[in-house]
GROMACS .gro file of C-alpha atoms in nm:
model
  358
    1UNK     CA    1  10.773   0.017  -3.562
    2UNK     CA    2  10.518  -0.225  -3.425
    3UNK     CA    3  10.533  -0.023  -3.097
    4UNK     CA    4  10.445   0.294  -3.287
    5UNK     CA    5  10.170   0.135  -3.501
    6UNK     CA    6  10.036   0.008  -3.161
    7UNK     CA    7  10.034   0.361  -2.996
    8UNK     CA    8   9.873   0.522  -3.300
    9UNK     CA    9   9.589   0.244  -3.262
   10UNK     CA   10   9.537   0.353  -2.907
   11UNK     CA   11   9.534   0.737  -2.977
   12UNK     CA   12   9.315   0.705  -3.310
   13UNK     CA   13   8.975   0.662  -3.119
   14UNK     CA   14   9.030   0.964  -2.898
   15UNK     CA   15   9.158   1.155  -3.209
   16UNK     CA   16   8.864   1.069  -3.398
   17UNK     CA   17   8.633   1.171  -3.120
   18UNK     CA   18   8.809   1.473  -3.047
   19UNK     CA   19   8.926   1.579  -3.406
   20UNK     CA   20   8.939   1.959  -3.344
   21UNK     CA   21   9.141   1.915  -3.040
   22UNK     CA   22   9.384   1.665  -3.207
   23UNK     CA   23   9.441   1.911  -3.506
   24UNK     CA   24   9.487   2.198  -3.273
   25UNK     CA   25   9.739   1.995  -3.081
   26UNK     CA   26   9.924   1.862  -3.396
   27UNK     CA   27   9.953   2.237  -3.527
   28UNK     CA   28  10.081   2.370  -3.198
   29UNK     CA   29  10.372   2.105  -3.230
   30UNK     CA   30  10.417   2.194  -3.604
   31UNK     CA   31  10.427   2.569  -3.482
   32UNK     CA   32  10.669   2.487  -3.212
   33UNK     CA   33  10.910   2.292  -3.448
   34UNK     CA   34  10.890   2.568  -3.706
   35UNK     CA   35  10.966   2.834  -3.444
   36UNK     CA   36  11.296   2.677  -3.350
   37UNK     CA   37  11.411   2.585  -3.716
   38UNK     CA   38  11.676   2.832  -3.868
   39UNK     CA   39  11.552   3.064  -4.128
   40UNK     CA   40  11.777   2.917  -4.390
   41UNK     CA   41  11.570   2.615  -4.422
   42UNK     CA   42  11.268   2.862  -4.566
   43UNK     CA   43  11.470   3.045  -4.808
   44UNK     CA   44  11.846   3.113  -4.918
   45UNK     CA   45  11.811   3.479  -4.816
   46UNK     CA   46  11.811   3.467  -4.417
   47UNK     CA   47  11.589   3.778  -4.429
   48UNK     CA   48  11.343   3.626  -4.658
   49UNK     CA   49  11.360   3.302  -4.477
   50UNK     CA   50  11.253   3.479  -4.136
   51UNK     CA   51  10.968   3.650  -4.316
   52UNK     CA   52  10.836   3.307  -4.446
   53UNK     CA   53  10.872   3.149  -4.118
   54UNK     CA   54  10.685   3.434  -3.939
   55UNK     CA   55  10.400   3.367  -4.193
   56UNK     CA   56  10.386   2.997  -4.127
   57UNK     CA   57  10.363   3.061  -3.756
   58UNK     CA   58  10.127   3.324  -3.743
   59UNK     CA   59   9.886   3.127  -3.998
   60UNK     CA   60   9.913   2.839  -3.798
   61UNK     CA   61   9.854   3.019  -3.467
   62UNK     CA   62   9.543   3.158  -3.613
   63UNK     CA   63   9.409   2.799  -3.731
   64UNK     CA   64   9.483   2.688  -3.376
   65UNK     CA   65   9.271   2.970  -3.219
   66UNK     CA   66   9.011   2.894  -3.458
   67UNK     CA   67   9.010   2.527  -3.367
   68UNK     CA   68   9.003   2.627  -2.988
   69UNK     CA   69   8.724   2.845  -3.013
   70UNK     CA   70   8.532   2.568  -3.232
   71UNK     CA   71   8.606   2.316  -2.945
   72UNK     CA   72   8.455   2.564  -2.692
   73UNK     CA   73   8.141   2.636  -2.908
   74UNK     CA   74   8.094   2.256  -2.939
   75UNK     CA   75   8.132   2.211  -2.561
   76UNK     CA   76   7.889   2.484  -2.479
   77UNK     CA   77   7.644   2.344  -2.727
   78UNK     CA   78   7.650   2.011  -2.545
   79UNK     CA   79   7.634   2.136  -2.210
   80UNK     CA   80   7.333   2.368  -2.288
   81UNK     CA   81   7.078   2.074  -2.286
   82UNK     CA   82   7.239   1.952  -1.963
   83UNK     CA   83   7.200   2.298  -1.796
   84UNK     CA   84   6.868   2.360  -1.915
   85UNK     CA   85   6.766   2.009  -1.774
   86UNK     CA   86   6.927   2.063  -1.450
   87UNK     CA   87   6.767   2.421  -1.392
   88UNK     CA   88   6.416   2.331  -1.534
   89UNK     CA   89   6.400   2.011  -1.370
   90UNK     CA   90   6.607   1.943  -1.047
   91UNK     CA   91   6.636   2.294  -0.956
   92UNK     CA   92   6.272   2.358  -1.011
   93UNK     CA   93   6.177   2.089  -0.787
   94UNK     CA   94   6.444   2.170  -0.522
   95UNK     CA   95   6.199   2.374  -0.313
   96UNK     CA   96   5.933   2.094  -0.311
   97UNK     CA   97   6.218   1.840  -0.212
   98UNK     CA   98   6.334   2.067   0.081
   99UNK     CA   99   5.982   2.088   0.193
  100UNK     CA  100   5.978   1.700   0.204
  101UNK     CA  101   6.291   1.691   0.393
  102UNK     CA  102   6.157   1.942   0.640
  103UNK     CA  103   5.852   1.726   0.678
  104UNK     CA  104   6.068   1.413   0.738
  105UNK     CA  105   6.278   1.593   1.004
  106UNK     CA  106   5.985   1.694   1.176
  107UNK     CA  107   5.869   1.338   1.163
  108UNK     CA  108   6.187   1.182   1.290
  109UNK     CA  109   6.202   1.451   1.563
  110UNK     CA  110   5.852   1.371   1.680
  111UNK     CA  111   5.907   0.994   1.650
  112UNK     CA  112   6.218   1.029   1.864
  113UNK     CA  113   6.062   1.228   2.136
  114UNK     CA  114   5.771   0.958   2.150
  115UNK     CA  115   6.015   0.679   2.161
  116UNK     CA  116   6.204   0.862   2.440
  117UNK     CA  117   5.877   0.894   2.627
  118UNK     CA  118   5.788   0.511   2.598
  119UNK     CA  119   6.128   0.414   2.723
  120UNK     CA  120   6.060   0.589   3.025
  121UNK     CA  121   5.729   0.402   3.128
  122UNK     CA  122   5.871   0.082   3.272
  123UNK     CA  123   5.700  -0.223   3.402
  124UNK     CA  124   5.793  -0.318   3.747
  125UNK     CA  125   5.788  -0.703   3.804
  126UNK     CA  126   5.853  -0.755   4.181
  127UNK     CA  127   5.769  -0.645   4.525
  128UNK     CA  128   6.169  -0.526   4.589
  129UNK     CA  129   6.109  -0.293   4.257
  130UNK     CA  130   5.801  -0.145   4.350
  131UNK     CA  131   5.929  -0.085   4.701
  132UNK     CA  132   6.262   0.078   4.546
  133UNK     CA  133   6.055   0.292   4.302
  134UNK     CA  134   5.848   0.419   4.590
  135UNK     CA  135   6.157   0.501   4.776
  136UNK     CA  136   6.299   0.678   4.464
  137UNK     CA  137   5.991   0.880   4.434
  138UNK     CA  138   5.980   0.990   4.798
  139UNK     CA  139   6.336   1.109   4.827
  140UNK     CA  140   6.339   1.490   4.857
  141UNK     CA  141   5.978   1.547   4.687
  142UNK     CA  142   5.792   1.870   4.742
  143UNK     CA  143   5.470   1.726   4.656
  144UNK     CA  144   5.262   1.385   4.658
  145UNK     CA  145   4.924   1.298   4.498
  146UNK     CA  146   4.746   0.972   4.577
  147UNK     CA  147   4.440   0.825   4.444
  148UNK     CA  148   4.307   0.462   4.525
  149UNK     CA  149   4.090   0.276   4.738
  150UNK     CA  150   4.154   0.336   5.081
  151UNK     CA  151   4.533   0.462   5.115
  152UNK     CA  152   4.675   0.172   5.333
  153UNK     CA  153   5.036   0.184   5.210
  154UNK     CA  154   4.998   0.538   5.204
  155UNK     CA  155   4.927   0.568   5.578
  156UNK     CA  156   5.175   0.291   5.675
  157UNK     CA  157   5.481   0.409   5.475
  158UNK     CA  158   5.430   0.693   5.244
  159UNK     CA  159   5.296   0.988   5.441
  160UNK     CA  160   5.484   0.913   5.753
  161UNK     CA  161   5.807   0.911   5.574
  162UNK     CA  162   5.738   1.195   5.361
  163UNK     CA  163   5.654   1.407   5.651
  164UNK     CA  164   5.960   1.312   5.838
  165UNK     CA  165   6.197   1.397   5.560
  166UNK     CA  166   6.020   1.721   5.516
  167UNK     CA  167   6.028   1.816   5.883
  168UNK     CA  168   6.419   1.706   5.888
  169UNK     CA  169   6.487   1.946   5.588
  170UNK     CA  170   6.244   2.202   5.722
  171UNK     CA  171   6.060   2.258   5.401
  172UNK     CA  172   5.725   2.274   5.259
  173UNK     CA  173   5.520   1.950   5.166
  174UNK     CA  174   5.195   1.928   4.950
  175UNK     CA  175   5.004   1.614   4.978
  176UNK     CA  176   4.664   1.543   4.805
  177UNK     CA  177   4.487   1.224   4.891
  178UNK     CA  178   4.163   1.077   4.726
  179UNK     CA  179   4.007   0.777   4.867
  180UNK     CA  180   3.659   0.605   4.869
  181UNK     CA  181   3.377   0.794   5.069
  182UNK     CA  182   3.343   0.591   5.393
  183UNK     CA  183   2.984   0.736   5.416
  184UNK     CA  184   2.888   0.597   5.089
  185UNK     CA  185   2.778   0.233   5.163
  186UNK     CA  186   2.736   0.146   4.806
  187UNK     CA  187   3.079   0.210   4.679
  188UNK     CA  188   3.243   0.057   4.990
  189UNK     CA  189   3.036  -0.269   4.920
  190UNK     CA  190   3.153  -0.251   4.552
  191UNK     CA  191   3.513  -0.226   4.638
  192UNK     CA  192   3.517  -0.491   4.917
  193UNK     CA  193   3.345  -0.725   4.647
  194UNK     CA  194   3.602  -0.631   4.383
  195UNK     CA  195   3.899  -0.720   4.650
  196UNK     CA  196   3.722  -1.054   4.750
  197UNK     CA  197   3.669  -1.160   4.380
  198UNK     CA  198   4.042  -1.141   4.343
  199UNK     CA  199   4.128  -1.322   4.671
  200UNK     CA  200   3.945  -1.446   4.955
  201UNK     CA  201   4.252  -1.495   5.142
  202UNK     CA  202   4.403  -1.242   5.399
  203UNK     CA  203   4.629  -0.987   5.229
  204UNK     CA  204   4.952  -0.850   5.364
  205UNK     CA  205   4.778  -0.707   5.680
  206UNK     CA  206   4.628  -1.012   5.790
  207UNK     CA  207   4.269  -0.926   5.734
  208UNK     CA  208   4.013  -1.007   5.449
  209UNK     CA  209   3.814  -0.734   5.258
  210UNK     CA  210   3.467  -0.658   5.398
  211UNK     CA  211   3.253  -0.350   5.357
  212UNK     CA  212   3.311  -0.259   5.734
  213UNK     CA  213   3.685  -0.278   5.662
  214UNK     CA  214   3.681  -0.063   5.345
  215UNK     CA  215   3.488   0.211   5.581
  216UNK     CA  216   3.742   0.192   5.874
  217UNK     CA  217   4.047   0.213   5.618
  218UNK     CA  218   3.907   0.526   5.453
  219UNK     CA  219   3.814   0.678   5.799
  220UNK     CA  220   4.165   0.608   5.922
  221UNK     CA  221   4.316   0.779   5.615
  222UNK     CA  222   4.111   1.104   5.694
  223UNK     CA  223   4.215   1.068   6.060
  224UNK     CA  224   4.592   1.028   5.979
  225UNK     CA  225   4.569   1.331   5.760
  226UNK     CA  226   4.444   1.551   6.057
  227UNK     CA  227   4.698   1.397   6.291
  228UNK     CA  228   5.004   1.475   6.067
  229UNK     CA  229   4.863   1.812   5.981
  230UNK     CA  230   4.840   1.923   6.355
  231UNK     CA  231   5.205   1.799   6.420
  232UNK     CA  232   5.378   1.981   6.105
  233UNK     CA  233   5.298   2.333   6.007
  234UNK     CA  234   5.469   2.329   5.672
  235UNK     CA  235   5.229   2.044   5.561
  236UNK     CA  236   4.963   2.130   5.314
  237UNK     CA  237   4.740   1.825   5.292
  238UNK     CA  238   4.401   1.774   5.137
  239UNK     CA  239   4.166   1.469   5.132
  240UNK     CA  240   3.901   1.405   4.876
  241UNK     CA  241   3.618   1.143   4.903
  242UNK     CA  242   3.506   0.961   4.598
  243UNK     CA  243   3.177   0.821   4.519
  244UNK     CA  244   3.352   0.565   4.262
  245UNK     CA  245   3.621   0.332   4.301
  246UNK     CA  246   3.902   0.253   4.079
  247UNK     CA  247   4.103  -0.065   4.042
  248UNK     CA  248   4.447   0.133   4.000
  249UNK     CA  249   4.634   0.317   4.268
  250UNK     CA  250   4.837   0.616   4.164
  251UNK     CA  251   5.128   0.768   4.350
  252UNK     CA  252   5.273   1.067   4.205
  253UNK     CA  253   5.590   1.271   4.335
  254UNK     CA  254   5.789   1.548   4.230
  255UNK     CA  255   6.004   1.334   4.004
  256UNK     CA  256   5.795   1.017   3.905
  257UNK     CA  257   5.452   0.833   3.879
  258UNK     CA  258   5.395   0.486   4.017
  259UNK     CA  259   5.064   0.317   3.932
  260UNK     CA  260   5.012  -0.010   4.108
  261UNK     CA  261   4.735  -0.268   4.101
  262UNK     CA  262   4.615  -0.545   4.326
  263UNK     CA  263   4.887  -0.804   4.205
  264UNK     CA  264   5.195  -0.684   4.463
  265UNK     CA  265   5.457  -0.796   4.208
  266UNK     CA  266   5.338  -0.560   3.910
  267UNK     CA  267   5.334  -0.204   3.865
  268UNK     CA  268   5.426   0.082   3.624
  269UNK     CA  269   5.655   0.378   3.673
  270UNK     CA  270   5.716   0.689   3.449
  271UNK     CA  271   5.967   0.985   3.521
  272UNK     CA  272   5.881   1.343   3.545
  273UNK     CA  273   5.828   1.553   3.217
  274UNK     CA  274   5.719   1.252   3.025
  275UNK     CA  275   5.394   1.239   2.815
  276UNK     CA  276   5.237   0.952   3.060
  277UNK     CA  277   5.356   1.145   3.387
  278UNK     CA  278   5.202   1.487   3.272
  279UNK     CA  279   4.872   1.338   3.163
  280UNK     CA  280   4.838   1.122   3.475
  281UNK     CA  281   4.905   1.449   3.694
  282UNK     CA  282   4.634   1.610   3.510
  283UNK     CA  283   4.382   1.344   3.577
  284UNK     CA  284   4.461   1.332   3.927
  285UNK     CA  285   4.407   1.687   3.956
  286UNK     CA  286   4.083   1.716   3.803
  287UNK     CA  287   3.971   1.399   3.995
  288UNK     CA  288   4.080   1.548   4.314
  289UNK     CA  289   3.845   1.868   4.232
  290UNK     CA  290   3.554   1.648   4.174
  291UNK     CA  291   3.570   1.468   4.491
  292UNK     CA  292   3.391   1.560   4.814
  293UNK     CA  293   3.643   1.781   5.013
  294UNK     CA  294   3.738   1.696   5.370
  295UNK     CA  295   3.734   2.024   5.566
  296UNK     CA  296   4.109   1.984   5.676
  297UNK     CA  297   4.120   2.365   5.748
  298UNK     CA  298   3.949   2.278   6.074
  299UNK     CA  299   4.231   2.069   6.223
  300UNK     CA  300   4.285   2.325   6.493
  301UNK     CA  301   3.939   2.282   6.620
  302UNK     CA  302   3.976   1.937   6.763
  303UNK     CA  303   4.340   1.869   6.875
  304UNK     CA  304   4.448   1.500   6.878
  305UNK     CA  305   4.670   1.363   7.126
  306UNK     CA  306   4.982   1.145   7.018
  307UNK     CA  307   4.752   0.846   7.098
  308UNK     CA  308   4.413   0.981   6.998
  309UNK     CA  309   4.133   0.896   7.247
  310UNK     CA  310   3.799   0.760   7.164
  311UNK     CA  311   3.624   1.076   7.243
  312UNK     CA  312   3.871   1.305   7.034
  313UNK     CA  313   3.831   1.073   6.716
  314UNK     CA  314   3.449   1.082   6.757
  315UNK     CA  315   3.437   1.446   6.776
  316UNK     CA  316   3.652   1.509   6.505
  317UNK     CA  317   3.439   1.313   6.267
  318UNK     CA  318   3.149   1.511   6.397
  319UNK     CA  319   3.291   1.834   6.336
  320UNK     CA  320   3.379   1.768   5.983
  321UNK     CA  321   3.052   1.651   5.892
  322UNK     CA  322   3.122   1.281   5.838
  323UNK     CA  323   3.034   1.115   6.164
  324UNK     CA  324   3.099   0.739   6.250
  325UNK     CA  325   2.806   0.502   6.230
  326UNK     CA  326   2.608   0.487   6.533
  327UNK     CA  327   2.673   0.116   6.535
  328UNK     CA  328   3.041   0.163   6.595
  329UNK     CA  329   3.144   0.110   6.966
  330UNK     CA  330   3.470   0.186   7.138
  331UNK     CA  331   3.679  -0.079   6.985
  332UNK     CA  332   3.578   0.010   6.650
  333UNK     CA  333   3.696   0.365   6.721
  334UNK     CA  334   4.028   0.204   6.856
  335UNK     CA  335   4.054   0.016   6.547
  336UNK     CA  336   4.017   0.318   6.314
  337UNK     CA  337   4.306   0.512   6.520
  338UNK     CA  338   4.520   0.198   6.507
  339UNK     CA  339   4.515   0.174   6.132
  340UNK     CA  340   4.556   0.546   6.102
  341UNK     CA  341   4.884   0.560   6.296
  342UNK     CA  342   4.988   0.202   6.316
  343UNK     CA  343   4.901   0.074   5.973
  344UNK     CA  344   5.045  -0.251   5.865
  345UNK     CA  345   5.208  -0.234   5.509
  346UNK     CA  346   4.998  -0.456   5.271
  347UNK     CA  347   5.340  -0.539   5.094
  348UNK     CA  348   5.494  -0.699   5.405
  349UNK     CA  349   5.709  -0.403   5.514
  350UNK     CA  350   5.752  -0.273   5.884
  351UNK     CA  351   5.500   0.004   5.956
  352UNK     CA  352   5.616   0.360   6.012
  353UNK     CA  353   5.501   0.576   6.295
  354UNK     CA  354   5.614   0.866   6.500
  355UNK     CA  355   5.742   1.198   6.455
  356UNK     CA  356   6.081   1.102   6.357
  357UNK     CA  357   5.944   0.847   6.107
  358UNK     CA  358   6.033   0.562   6.328
   0.00000   0.00000   0.00000
């Protein structure tokens, strides 16, 4: 009895909250019981008892259906405000929220691209890393753009090795070089003063920076361009002379950009197709277009020997409209030829010379 009372107490709150459903359930049980009871329990006459039993069942069934309909109507009445709230509230704001989600998606995509681009701009912190970056940039490259002071490393390593690799593979090579104009004494003095202000000690070549050295280094770059052009027909090389100096040196190949400074242990590199690489490529192109162009198309007019003579060098610079200073003697011309074809690597690596890159 105690268990029954306990069970009723547990069911009572649910029955009170769902009275119509509870009544319908109770009636359904009663109808089920009446349906299986014998007809004699409703009347002495079996036929009369069956009629009474059928009336009870029919009436109870109608009551159950009415209660079920009432429960359905009540549930619909309860759901109507909720549906109206969802339709007028959340669904009405859905287009705005979808638009915000789309904006967030665009923002995340743009941020991811920016982060990817930043990850590909790397600082190099040693001579070895810088040398390896240059080696990776030279590998199978079809073009090279340089902008800097006088192009010492370019003459010593980059240009000979790139030409040798192109000749070995019998492929085209495009080179664009922009250096200080050796005929502009003012910019040469400015550059020499800048280099001496950083260090008055000899650099990796064993020389200190003077105005005369700046001029000779730039003349040597021009001479090296003509020398290599005469020896490799698939080399498309151009030299521009700038009236302004830069504290950076850009080396750009088909695969990467390397930006160096006067500190031999610090540089920055970026891979192709990144934001930084593309913008530096544009900068170098526009800067080269504004520089005074050396007429390299005249390379056939003054043939240069494997070891250019003093007369050949002097005639070359006369023909291209950039004559050597009158104060230069034979020793100065020989010094320019040596810097052009046997330049010492300022980073301390062996210089490269010759057709085969040796």
